mmCIF file of C-alpha atoms in Angstrom:
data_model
loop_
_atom_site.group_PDB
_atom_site.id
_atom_site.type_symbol
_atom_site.label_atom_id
_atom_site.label_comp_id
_atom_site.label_asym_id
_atom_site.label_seq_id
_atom_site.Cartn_x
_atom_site.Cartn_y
_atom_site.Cartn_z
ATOM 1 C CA UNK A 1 66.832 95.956 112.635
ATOM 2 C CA UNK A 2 66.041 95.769 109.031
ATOM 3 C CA UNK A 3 68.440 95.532 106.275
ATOM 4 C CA UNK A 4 69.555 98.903 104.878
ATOM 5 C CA UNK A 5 69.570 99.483 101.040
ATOM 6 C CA UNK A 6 72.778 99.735 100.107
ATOM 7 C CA UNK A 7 73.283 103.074 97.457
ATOM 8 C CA UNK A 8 73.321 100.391 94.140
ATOM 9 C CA UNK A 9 70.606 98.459 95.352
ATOM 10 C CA UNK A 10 68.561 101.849 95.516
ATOM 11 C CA UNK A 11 69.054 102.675 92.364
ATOM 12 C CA UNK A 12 68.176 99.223 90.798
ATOM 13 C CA UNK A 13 64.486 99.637 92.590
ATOM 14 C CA UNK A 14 64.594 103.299 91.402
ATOM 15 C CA UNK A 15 65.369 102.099 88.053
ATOM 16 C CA UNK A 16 62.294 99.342 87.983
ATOM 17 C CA UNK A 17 60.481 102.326 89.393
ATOM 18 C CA UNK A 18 60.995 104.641 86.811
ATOM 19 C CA UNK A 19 60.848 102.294 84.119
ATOM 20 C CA UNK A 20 57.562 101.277 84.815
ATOM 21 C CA UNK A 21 56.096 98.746 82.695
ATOM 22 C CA UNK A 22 58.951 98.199 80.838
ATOM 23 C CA UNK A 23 61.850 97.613 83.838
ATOM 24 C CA UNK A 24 63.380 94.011 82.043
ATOM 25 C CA UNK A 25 67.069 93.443 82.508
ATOM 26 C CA UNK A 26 68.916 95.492 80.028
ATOM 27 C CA UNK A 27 66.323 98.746 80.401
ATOM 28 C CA UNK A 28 67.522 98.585 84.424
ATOM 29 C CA UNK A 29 71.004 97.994 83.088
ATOM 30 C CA UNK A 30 71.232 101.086 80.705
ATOM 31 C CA UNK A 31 68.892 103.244 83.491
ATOM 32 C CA UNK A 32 70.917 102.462 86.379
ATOM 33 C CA UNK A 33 74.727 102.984 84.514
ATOM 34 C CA UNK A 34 72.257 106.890 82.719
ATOM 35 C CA UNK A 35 71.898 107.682 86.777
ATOM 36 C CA UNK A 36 74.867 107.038 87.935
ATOM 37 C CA UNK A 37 77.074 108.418 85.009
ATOM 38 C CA UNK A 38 79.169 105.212 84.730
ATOM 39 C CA UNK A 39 79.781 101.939 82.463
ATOM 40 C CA UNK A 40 77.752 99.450 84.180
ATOM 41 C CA UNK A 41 78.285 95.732 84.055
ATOM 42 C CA UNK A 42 75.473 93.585 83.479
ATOM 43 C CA UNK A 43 76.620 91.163 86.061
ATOM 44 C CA UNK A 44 76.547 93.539 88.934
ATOM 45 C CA UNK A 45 72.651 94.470 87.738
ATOM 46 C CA UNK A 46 71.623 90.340 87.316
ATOM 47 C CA UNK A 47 73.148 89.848 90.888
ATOM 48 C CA UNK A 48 71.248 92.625 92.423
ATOM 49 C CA UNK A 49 68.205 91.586 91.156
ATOM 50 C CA UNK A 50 68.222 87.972 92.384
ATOM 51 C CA UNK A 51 69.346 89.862 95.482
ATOM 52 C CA UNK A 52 66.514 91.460 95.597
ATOM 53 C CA UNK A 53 63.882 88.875 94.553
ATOM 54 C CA UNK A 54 65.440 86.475 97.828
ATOM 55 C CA UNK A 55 64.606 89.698 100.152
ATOM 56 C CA UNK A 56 61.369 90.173 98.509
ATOM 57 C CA UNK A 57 61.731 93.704 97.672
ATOM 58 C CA UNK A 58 60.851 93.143 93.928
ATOM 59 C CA UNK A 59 59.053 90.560 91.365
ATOM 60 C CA UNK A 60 59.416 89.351 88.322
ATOM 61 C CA UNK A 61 57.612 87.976 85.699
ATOM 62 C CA UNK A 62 58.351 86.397 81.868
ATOM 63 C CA UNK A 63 57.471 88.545 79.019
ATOM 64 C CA UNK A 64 58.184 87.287 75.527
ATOM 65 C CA UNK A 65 60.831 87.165 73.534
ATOM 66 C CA UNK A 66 61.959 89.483 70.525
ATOM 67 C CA UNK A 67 64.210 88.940 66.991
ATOM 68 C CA UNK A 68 67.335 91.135 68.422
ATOM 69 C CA UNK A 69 67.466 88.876 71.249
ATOM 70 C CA UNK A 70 67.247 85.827 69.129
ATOM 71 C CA UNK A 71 63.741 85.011 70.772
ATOM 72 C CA UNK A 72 65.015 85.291 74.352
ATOM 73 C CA UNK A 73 62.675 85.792 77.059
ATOM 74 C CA UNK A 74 62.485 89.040 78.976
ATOM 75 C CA UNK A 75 62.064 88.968 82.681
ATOM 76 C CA UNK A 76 59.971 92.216 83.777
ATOM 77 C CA UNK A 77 60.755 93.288 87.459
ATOM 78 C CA UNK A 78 58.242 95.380 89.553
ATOM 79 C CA UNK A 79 59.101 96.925 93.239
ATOM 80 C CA UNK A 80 56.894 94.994 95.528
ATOM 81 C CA UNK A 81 55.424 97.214 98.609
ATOM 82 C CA UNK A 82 57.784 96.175 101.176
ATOM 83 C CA UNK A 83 60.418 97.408 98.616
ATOM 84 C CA UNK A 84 58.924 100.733 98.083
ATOM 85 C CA UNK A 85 58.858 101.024 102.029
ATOM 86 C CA UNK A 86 62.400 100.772 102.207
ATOM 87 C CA UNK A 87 63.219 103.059 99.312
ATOM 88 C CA UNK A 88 61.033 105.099 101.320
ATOM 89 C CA UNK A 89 62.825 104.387 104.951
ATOM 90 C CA UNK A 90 66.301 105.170 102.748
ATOM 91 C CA UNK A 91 65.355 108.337 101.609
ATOM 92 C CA UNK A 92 63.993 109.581 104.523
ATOM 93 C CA UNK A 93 67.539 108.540 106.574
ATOM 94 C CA UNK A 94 69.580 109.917 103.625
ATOM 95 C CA UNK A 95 67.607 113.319 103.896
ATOM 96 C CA UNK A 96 67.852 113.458 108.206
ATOM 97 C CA UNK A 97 71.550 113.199 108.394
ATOM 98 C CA UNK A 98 72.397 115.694 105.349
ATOM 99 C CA UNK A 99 69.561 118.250 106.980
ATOM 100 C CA UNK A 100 70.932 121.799 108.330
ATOM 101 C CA UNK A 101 74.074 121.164 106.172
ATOM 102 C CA UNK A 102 74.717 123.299 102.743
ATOM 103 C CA UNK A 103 75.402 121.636 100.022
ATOM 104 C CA UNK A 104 78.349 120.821 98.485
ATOM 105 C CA UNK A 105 79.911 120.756 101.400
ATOM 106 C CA UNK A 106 83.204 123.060 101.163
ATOM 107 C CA UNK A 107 86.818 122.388 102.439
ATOM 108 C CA UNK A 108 87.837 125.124 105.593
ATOM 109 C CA UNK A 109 91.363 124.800 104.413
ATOM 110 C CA UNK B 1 72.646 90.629 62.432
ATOM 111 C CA UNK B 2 76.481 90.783 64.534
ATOM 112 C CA UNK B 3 76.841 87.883 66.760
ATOM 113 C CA UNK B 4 79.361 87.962 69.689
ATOM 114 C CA UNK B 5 82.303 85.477 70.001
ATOM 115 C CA UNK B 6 80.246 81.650 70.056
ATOM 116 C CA UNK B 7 83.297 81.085 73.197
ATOM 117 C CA UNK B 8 81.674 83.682 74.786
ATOM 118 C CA UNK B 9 78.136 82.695 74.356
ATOM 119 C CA UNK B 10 78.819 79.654 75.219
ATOM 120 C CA UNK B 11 80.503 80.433 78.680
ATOM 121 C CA UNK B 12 77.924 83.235 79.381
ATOM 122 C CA UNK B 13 75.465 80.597 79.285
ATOM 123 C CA UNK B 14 77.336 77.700 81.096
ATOM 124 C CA UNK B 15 78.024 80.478 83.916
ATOM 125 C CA UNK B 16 74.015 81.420 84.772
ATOM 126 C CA UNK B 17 71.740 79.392 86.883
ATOM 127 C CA UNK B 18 68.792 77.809 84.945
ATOM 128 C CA UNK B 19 66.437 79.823 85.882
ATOM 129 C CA UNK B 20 68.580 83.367 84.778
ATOM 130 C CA UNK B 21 70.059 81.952 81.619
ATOM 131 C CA UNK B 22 67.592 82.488 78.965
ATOM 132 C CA UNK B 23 66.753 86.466 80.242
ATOM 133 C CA UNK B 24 70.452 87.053 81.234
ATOM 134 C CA UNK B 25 71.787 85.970 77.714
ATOM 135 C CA UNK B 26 68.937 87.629 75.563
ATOM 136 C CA UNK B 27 69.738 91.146 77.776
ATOM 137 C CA UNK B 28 73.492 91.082 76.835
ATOM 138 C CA UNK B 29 73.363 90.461 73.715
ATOM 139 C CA UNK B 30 70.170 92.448 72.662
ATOM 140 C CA UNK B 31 72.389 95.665 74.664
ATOM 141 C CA UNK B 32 75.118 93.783 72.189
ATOM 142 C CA UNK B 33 73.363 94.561 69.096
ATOM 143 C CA UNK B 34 71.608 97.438 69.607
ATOM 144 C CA UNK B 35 73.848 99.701 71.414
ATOM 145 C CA UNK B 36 77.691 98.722 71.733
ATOM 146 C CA UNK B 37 78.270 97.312 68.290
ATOM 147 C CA UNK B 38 76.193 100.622 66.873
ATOM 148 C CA UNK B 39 78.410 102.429 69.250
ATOM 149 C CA UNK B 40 81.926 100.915 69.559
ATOM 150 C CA UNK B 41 82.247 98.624 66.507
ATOM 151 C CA UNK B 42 82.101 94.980 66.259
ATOM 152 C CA UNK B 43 85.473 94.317 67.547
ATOM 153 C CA UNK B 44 85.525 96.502 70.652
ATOM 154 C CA UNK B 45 81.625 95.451 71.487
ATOM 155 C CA UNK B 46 82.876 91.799 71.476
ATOM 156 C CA UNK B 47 85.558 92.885 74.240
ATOM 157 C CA UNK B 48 82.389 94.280 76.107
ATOM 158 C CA UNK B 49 80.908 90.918 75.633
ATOM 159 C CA UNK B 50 84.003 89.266 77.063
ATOM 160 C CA UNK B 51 84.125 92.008 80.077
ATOM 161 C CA UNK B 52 80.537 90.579 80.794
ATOM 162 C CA UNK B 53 81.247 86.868 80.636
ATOM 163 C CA UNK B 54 84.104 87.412 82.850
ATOM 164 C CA UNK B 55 82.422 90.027 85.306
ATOM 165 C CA UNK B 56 80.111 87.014 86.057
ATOM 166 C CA UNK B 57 82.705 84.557 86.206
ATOM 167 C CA UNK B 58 84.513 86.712 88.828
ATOM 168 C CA UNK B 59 81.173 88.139 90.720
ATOM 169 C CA UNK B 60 80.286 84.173 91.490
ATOM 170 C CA UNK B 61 83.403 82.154 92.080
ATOM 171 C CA UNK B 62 86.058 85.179 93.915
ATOM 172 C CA UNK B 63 84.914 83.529 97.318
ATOM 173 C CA UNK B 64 87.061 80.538 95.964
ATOM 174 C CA UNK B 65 89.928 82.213 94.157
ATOM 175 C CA UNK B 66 91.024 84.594 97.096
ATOM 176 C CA UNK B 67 91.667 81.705 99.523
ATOM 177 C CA UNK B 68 93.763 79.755 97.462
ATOM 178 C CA UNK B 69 95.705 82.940 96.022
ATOM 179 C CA UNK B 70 96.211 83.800 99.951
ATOM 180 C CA UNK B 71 97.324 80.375 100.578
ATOM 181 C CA UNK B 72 99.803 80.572 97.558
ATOM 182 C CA UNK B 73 101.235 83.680 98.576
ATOM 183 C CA UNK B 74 101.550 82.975 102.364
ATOM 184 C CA UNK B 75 103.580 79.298 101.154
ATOM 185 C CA UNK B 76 105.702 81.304 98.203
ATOM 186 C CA UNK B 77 106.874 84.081 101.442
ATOM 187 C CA UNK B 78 107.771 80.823 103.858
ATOM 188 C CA UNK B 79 109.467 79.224 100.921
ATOM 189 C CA UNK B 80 111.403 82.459 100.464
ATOM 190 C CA UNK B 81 111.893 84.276 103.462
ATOM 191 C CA UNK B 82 113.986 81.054 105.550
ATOM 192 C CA UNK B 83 115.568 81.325 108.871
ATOM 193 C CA UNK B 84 119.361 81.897 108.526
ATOM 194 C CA UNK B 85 119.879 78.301 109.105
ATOM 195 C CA UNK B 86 118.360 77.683 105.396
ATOM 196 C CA UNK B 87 115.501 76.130 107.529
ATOM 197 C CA UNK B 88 112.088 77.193 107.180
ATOM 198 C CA UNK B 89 110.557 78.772 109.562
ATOM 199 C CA UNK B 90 107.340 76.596 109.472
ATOM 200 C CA UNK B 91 109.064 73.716 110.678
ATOM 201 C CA UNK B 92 109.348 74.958 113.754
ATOM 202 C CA UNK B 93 105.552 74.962 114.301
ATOM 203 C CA UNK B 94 102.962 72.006 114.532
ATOM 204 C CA UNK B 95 101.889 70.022 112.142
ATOM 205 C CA UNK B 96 98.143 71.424 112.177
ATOM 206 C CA UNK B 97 99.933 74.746 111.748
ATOM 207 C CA UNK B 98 100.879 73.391 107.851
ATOM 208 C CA UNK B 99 98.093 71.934 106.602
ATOM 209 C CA UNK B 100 96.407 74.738 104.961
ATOM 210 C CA UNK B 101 99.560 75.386 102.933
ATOM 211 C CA UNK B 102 99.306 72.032 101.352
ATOM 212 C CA UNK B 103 98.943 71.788 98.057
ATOM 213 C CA UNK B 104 95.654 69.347 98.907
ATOM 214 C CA UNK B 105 94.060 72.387 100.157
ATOM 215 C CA UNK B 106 94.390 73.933 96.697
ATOM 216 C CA UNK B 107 92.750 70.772 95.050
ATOM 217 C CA UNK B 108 89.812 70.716 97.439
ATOM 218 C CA UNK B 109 88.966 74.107 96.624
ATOM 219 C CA UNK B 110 88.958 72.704 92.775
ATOM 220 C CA UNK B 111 86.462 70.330 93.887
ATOM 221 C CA UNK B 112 84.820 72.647 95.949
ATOM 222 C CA UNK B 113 84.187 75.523 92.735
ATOM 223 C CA UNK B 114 83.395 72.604 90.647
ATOM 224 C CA UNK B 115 80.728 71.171 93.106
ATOM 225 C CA UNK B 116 79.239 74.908 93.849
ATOM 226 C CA UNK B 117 78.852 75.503 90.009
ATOM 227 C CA UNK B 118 77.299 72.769 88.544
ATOM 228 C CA UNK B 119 74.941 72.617 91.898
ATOM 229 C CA UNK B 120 73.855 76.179 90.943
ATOM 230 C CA UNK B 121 73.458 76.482 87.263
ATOM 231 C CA UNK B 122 72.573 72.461 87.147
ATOM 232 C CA UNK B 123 74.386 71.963 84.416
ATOM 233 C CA UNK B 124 78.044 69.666 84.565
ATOM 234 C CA UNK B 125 79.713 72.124 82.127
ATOM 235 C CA UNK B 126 78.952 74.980 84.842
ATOM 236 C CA UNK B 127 80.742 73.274 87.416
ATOM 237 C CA UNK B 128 83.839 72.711 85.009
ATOM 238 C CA UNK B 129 83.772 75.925 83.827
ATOM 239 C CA UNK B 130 84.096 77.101 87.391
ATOM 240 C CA UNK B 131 86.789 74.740 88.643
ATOM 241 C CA UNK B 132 88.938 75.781 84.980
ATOM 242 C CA UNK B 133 88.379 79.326 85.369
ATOM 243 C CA UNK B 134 90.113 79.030 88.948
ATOM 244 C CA UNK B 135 92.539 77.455 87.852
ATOM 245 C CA UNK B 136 93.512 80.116 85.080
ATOM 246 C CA UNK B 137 92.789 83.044 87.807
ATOM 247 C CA UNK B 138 95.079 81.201 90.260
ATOM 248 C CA UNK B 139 97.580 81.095 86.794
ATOM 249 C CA UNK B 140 97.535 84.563 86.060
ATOM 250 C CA UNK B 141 98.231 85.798 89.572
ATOM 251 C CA UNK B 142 100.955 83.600 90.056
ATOM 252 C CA UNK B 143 102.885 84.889 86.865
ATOM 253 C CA UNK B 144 101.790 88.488 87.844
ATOM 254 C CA UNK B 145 103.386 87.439 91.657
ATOM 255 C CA UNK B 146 106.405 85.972 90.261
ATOM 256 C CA UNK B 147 107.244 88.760 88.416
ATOM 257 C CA UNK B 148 106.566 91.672 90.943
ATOM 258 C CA UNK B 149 108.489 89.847 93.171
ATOM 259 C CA UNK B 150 111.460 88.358 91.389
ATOM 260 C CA UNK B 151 113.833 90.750 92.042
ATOM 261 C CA UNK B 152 113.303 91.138 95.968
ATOM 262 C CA UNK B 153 112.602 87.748 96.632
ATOM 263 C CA UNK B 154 115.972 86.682 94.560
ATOM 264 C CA UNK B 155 117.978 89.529 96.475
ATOM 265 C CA UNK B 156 116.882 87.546 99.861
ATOM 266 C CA UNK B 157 116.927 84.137 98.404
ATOM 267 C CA UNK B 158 121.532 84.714 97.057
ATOM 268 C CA UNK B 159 122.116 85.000 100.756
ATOM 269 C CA UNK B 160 120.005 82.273 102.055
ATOM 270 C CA UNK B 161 122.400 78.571 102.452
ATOM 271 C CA UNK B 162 119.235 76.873 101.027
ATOM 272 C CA UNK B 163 119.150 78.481 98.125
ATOM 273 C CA UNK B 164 122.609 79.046 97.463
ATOM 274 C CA UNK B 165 122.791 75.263 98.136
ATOM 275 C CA UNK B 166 119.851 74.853 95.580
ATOM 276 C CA UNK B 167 121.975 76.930 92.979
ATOM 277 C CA UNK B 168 124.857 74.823 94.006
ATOM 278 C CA UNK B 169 122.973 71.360 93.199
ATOM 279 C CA UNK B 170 121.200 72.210 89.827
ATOM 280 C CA UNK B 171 123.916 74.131 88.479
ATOM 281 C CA UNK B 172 127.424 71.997 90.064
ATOM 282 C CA UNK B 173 126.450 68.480 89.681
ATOM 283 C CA UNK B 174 127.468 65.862 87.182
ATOM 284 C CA UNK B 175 123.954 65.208 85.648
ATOM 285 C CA UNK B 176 123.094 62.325 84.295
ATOM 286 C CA UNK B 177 121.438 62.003 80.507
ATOM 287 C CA UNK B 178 118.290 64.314 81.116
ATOM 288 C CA UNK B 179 115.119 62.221 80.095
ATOM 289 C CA UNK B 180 113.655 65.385 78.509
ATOM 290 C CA UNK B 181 116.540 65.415 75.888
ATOM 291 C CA UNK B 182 118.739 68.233 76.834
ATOM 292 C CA UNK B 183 121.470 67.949 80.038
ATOM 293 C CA UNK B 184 120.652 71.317 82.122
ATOM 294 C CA UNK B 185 124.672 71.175 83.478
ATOM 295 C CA UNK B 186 125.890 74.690 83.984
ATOM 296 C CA UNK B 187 128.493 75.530 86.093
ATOM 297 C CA UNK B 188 128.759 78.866 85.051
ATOM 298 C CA UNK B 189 125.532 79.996 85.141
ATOM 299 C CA UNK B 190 124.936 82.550 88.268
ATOM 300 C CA UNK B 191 122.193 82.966 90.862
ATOM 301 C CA UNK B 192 119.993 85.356 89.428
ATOM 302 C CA UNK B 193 119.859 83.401 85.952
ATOM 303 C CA UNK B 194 119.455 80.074 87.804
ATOM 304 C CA UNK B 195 116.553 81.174 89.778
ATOM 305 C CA UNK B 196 114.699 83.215 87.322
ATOM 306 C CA UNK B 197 114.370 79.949 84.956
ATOM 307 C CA UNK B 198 114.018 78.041 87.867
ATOM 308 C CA UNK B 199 110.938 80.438 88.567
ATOM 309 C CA UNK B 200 109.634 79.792 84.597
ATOM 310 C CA UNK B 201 110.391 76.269 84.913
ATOM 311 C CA UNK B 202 108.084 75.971 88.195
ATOM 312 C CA UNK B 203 104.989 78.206 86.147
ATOM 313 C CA UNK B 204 105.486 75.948 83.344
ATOM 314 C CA UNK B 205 104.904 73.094 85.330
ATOM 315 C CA UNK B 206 102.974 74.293 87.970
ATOM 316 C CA UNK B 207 100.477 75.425 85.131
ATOM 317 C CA UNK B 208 99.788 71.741 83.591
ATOM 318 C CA UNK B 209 100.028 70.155 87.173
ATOM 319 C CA UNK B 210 97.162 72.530 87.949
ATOM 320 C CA UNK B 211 95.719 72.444 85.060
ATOM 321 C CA UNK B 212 95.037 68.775 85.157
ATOM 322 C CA UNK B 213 94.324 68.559 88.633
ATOM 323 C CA UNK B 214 91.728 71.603 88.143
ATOM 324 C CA UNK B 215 89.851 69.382 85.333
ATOM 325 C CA UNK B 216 89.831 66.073 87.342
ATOM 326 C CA UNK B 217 89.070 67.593 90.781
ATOM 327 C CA UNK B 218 86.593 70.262 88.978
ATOM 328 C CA UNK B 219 84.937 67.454 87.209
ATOM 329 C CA UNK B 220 84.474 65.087 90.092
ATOM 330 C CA UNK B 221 83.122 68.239 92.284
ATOM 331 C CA UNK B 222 80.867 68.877 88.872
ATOM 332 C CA UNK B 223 79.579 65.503 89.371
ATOM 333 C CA UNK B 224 78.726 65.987 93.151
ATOM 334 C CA UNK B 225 77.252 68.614 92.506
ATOM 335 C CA UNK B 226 74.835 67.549 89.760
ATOM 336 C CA UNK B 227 73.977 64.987 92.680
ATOM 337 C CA UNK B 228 73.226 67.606 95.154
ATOM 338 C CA UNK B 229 71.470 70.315 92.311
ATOM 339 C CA UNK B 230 69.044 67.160 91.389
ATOM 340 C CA UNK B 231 67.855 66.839 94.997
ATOM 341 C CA UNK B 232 67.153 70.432 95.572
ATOM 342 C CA UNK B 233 63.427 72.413 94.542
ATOM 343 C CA UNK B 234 63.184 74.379 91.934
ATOM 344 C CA UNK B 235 63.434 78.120 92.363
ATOM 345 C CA UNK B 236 59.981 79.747 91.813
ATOM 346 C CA UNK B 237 61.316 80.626 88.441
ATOM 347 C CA UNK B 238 61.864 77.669 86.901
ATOM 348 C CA UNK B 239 58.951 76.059 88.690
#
């Protein structure tokens, strides 16, 4: 059976998805912590990413660096198609076992 | 331009692999400048900075720290917590039974954190860094342990004969002249006093013993490391 996504690593890849062209480490940072309405720390991101390039679910290349970053490379990230299966495969579990249920789901007490 | 604490840089930097240290660095401090120091100030965006280092400190290296807190709490209960005899109740099982408790297990994992960090960021600094910051995790718990559990642990310990014998020796004796200038002879001075210094006497020490062994046992695991990092491929990003 193949790995599941678990509900961060989802929205990393949703984050590189949306992003587009420019999904580099601190864009998925400040995207990720915007969607999930929470401080997010940068370590947590960084791990999920190399997480993420070892399963082959994304790439990365270097871009260039900038001034505010004191010349720094930037490492762009892009979902690679085995990635965008399973954020596929995820969405389509997440969807079966919530259908025929109202949402949100209300207390009988 | 605001700069974060050059500490912190520093570490940040020590702490990433090779191949993640340039991008890693330039995305924390580029959300640094731009947004927390617009947004918080400088002083409470270099406490962000500091929650970052140390989030990456803890996200690599836990998988060493929880075994040797375990083992330091599981020895500090048997230590306490003694048959009614005074006699501990790991004596009664075999020898195999004690050898995780020793405090050789707590070195190796010193060697261990320093060998794992400087074989993954291939740099000797990372593996010292990692072996240090153990130590100081390891630190913190204990004085966080010893002081949540003073008071029960002391309530136990007044009716145990090993520790009332303990009491009895430090506090009773004729000592001689002290070699660290002052003569600790105290008759009068009662259980719970006795122990509690006795408890900041043991941090105190326990903290340099630690802290030495953590630099020469991190530093030799560094160095094994290094060894082992120099044999390996390069990732495909730092191809």
């Amino acid at each position: 059976m193949a790995d599941v996504l678990g509900s961060f690593e989802q929205a990393v890849l949703l984050a590189i998805v949306r992003l587009d062209d420019g999904a580099y480490g601190r864009a998925i940072l400040n995207e990720v912590a915007a969607r999930l309405e929470r401080d997010v720390a940068a370590g947590a991101v960084q791990a999920t990413l190399e997480r993420l390039e070892r399963k082959s679910l994304v790439r990365s290349t270097l871009g260039s660096g900038t001034p505010i970053r004191d010349g720094r490379a930037r490492r762009f990230y892009t979902v690679s198609a085995e990635g965008l299966r399973q954020l596929n495969e995820a969405r389509k579990t997440h969807e079966t076992i919530w259908r025929g249920l109202r949402r949100p789901l209300k207390s009988r007490a | 331009m605001w700069n974060p604490p050059a500490l912190a840089q520093e570490l940040l930097s020590v702490l990433l692999p090779a191949d993640a240290r340039e991008t890693v660095c330039g995305d924390v401090l580029e959300e640094y400048r731009e947004s927390r120091v617009p947004a918080l100030g400088e002083r409470r965006a270099d406490v962000w900075y500091w929650r970052q280092v140390v989030g990456i400190w803890l996200r690599t290296y836990w998988g060493f720290v929880v075994p040797v807190i375990l083992l330091l709490v599981v020895g500090d209960i048997f230590n306490t917590f003694r048959a009614p005899s005074g006699a501990s109740y790991l004596d009664r099982l075999p020898m195999l039974a004690h050898l995780p408790l020793s405090p050789f297990v707590a070195v190796g994992f010193f060697v261990m954190a320093g060998a794992y960090g400087s074989w993954r960021t291939r740099e000797f600094a990372g593996g010292l860094v990692a072996a240090l910051g153990t130590f100081v995790v390891m630190w913190l718990f204990m004085v966080i342990w010893g002081t949540v559990t003073f008071y029960p642990f002391a309530h136990v310990q007044q009716s145990n004969p090993y520790w009332i014998q303990a009491w009895q020796w430090s506090t009773h004796r004729a000592h001689p002249p002290s070699t660290f200038g002052f003569n600790p002879d105290t008759p009068d001075e009662g259980f719970l006093n006795w122990i509690f210094w006795d408890n900041i006497g043991a941090l105190l020490f326990g903290g340099v013993a630690m802290l030495i062994a953590s630099s020469i046992c991190g530093g030799l695991g560094s160095a094994l490391g290094l060894i082992a990092a120099r044999q390996r491929p390069a990732t495909p990003h730092n191809a």
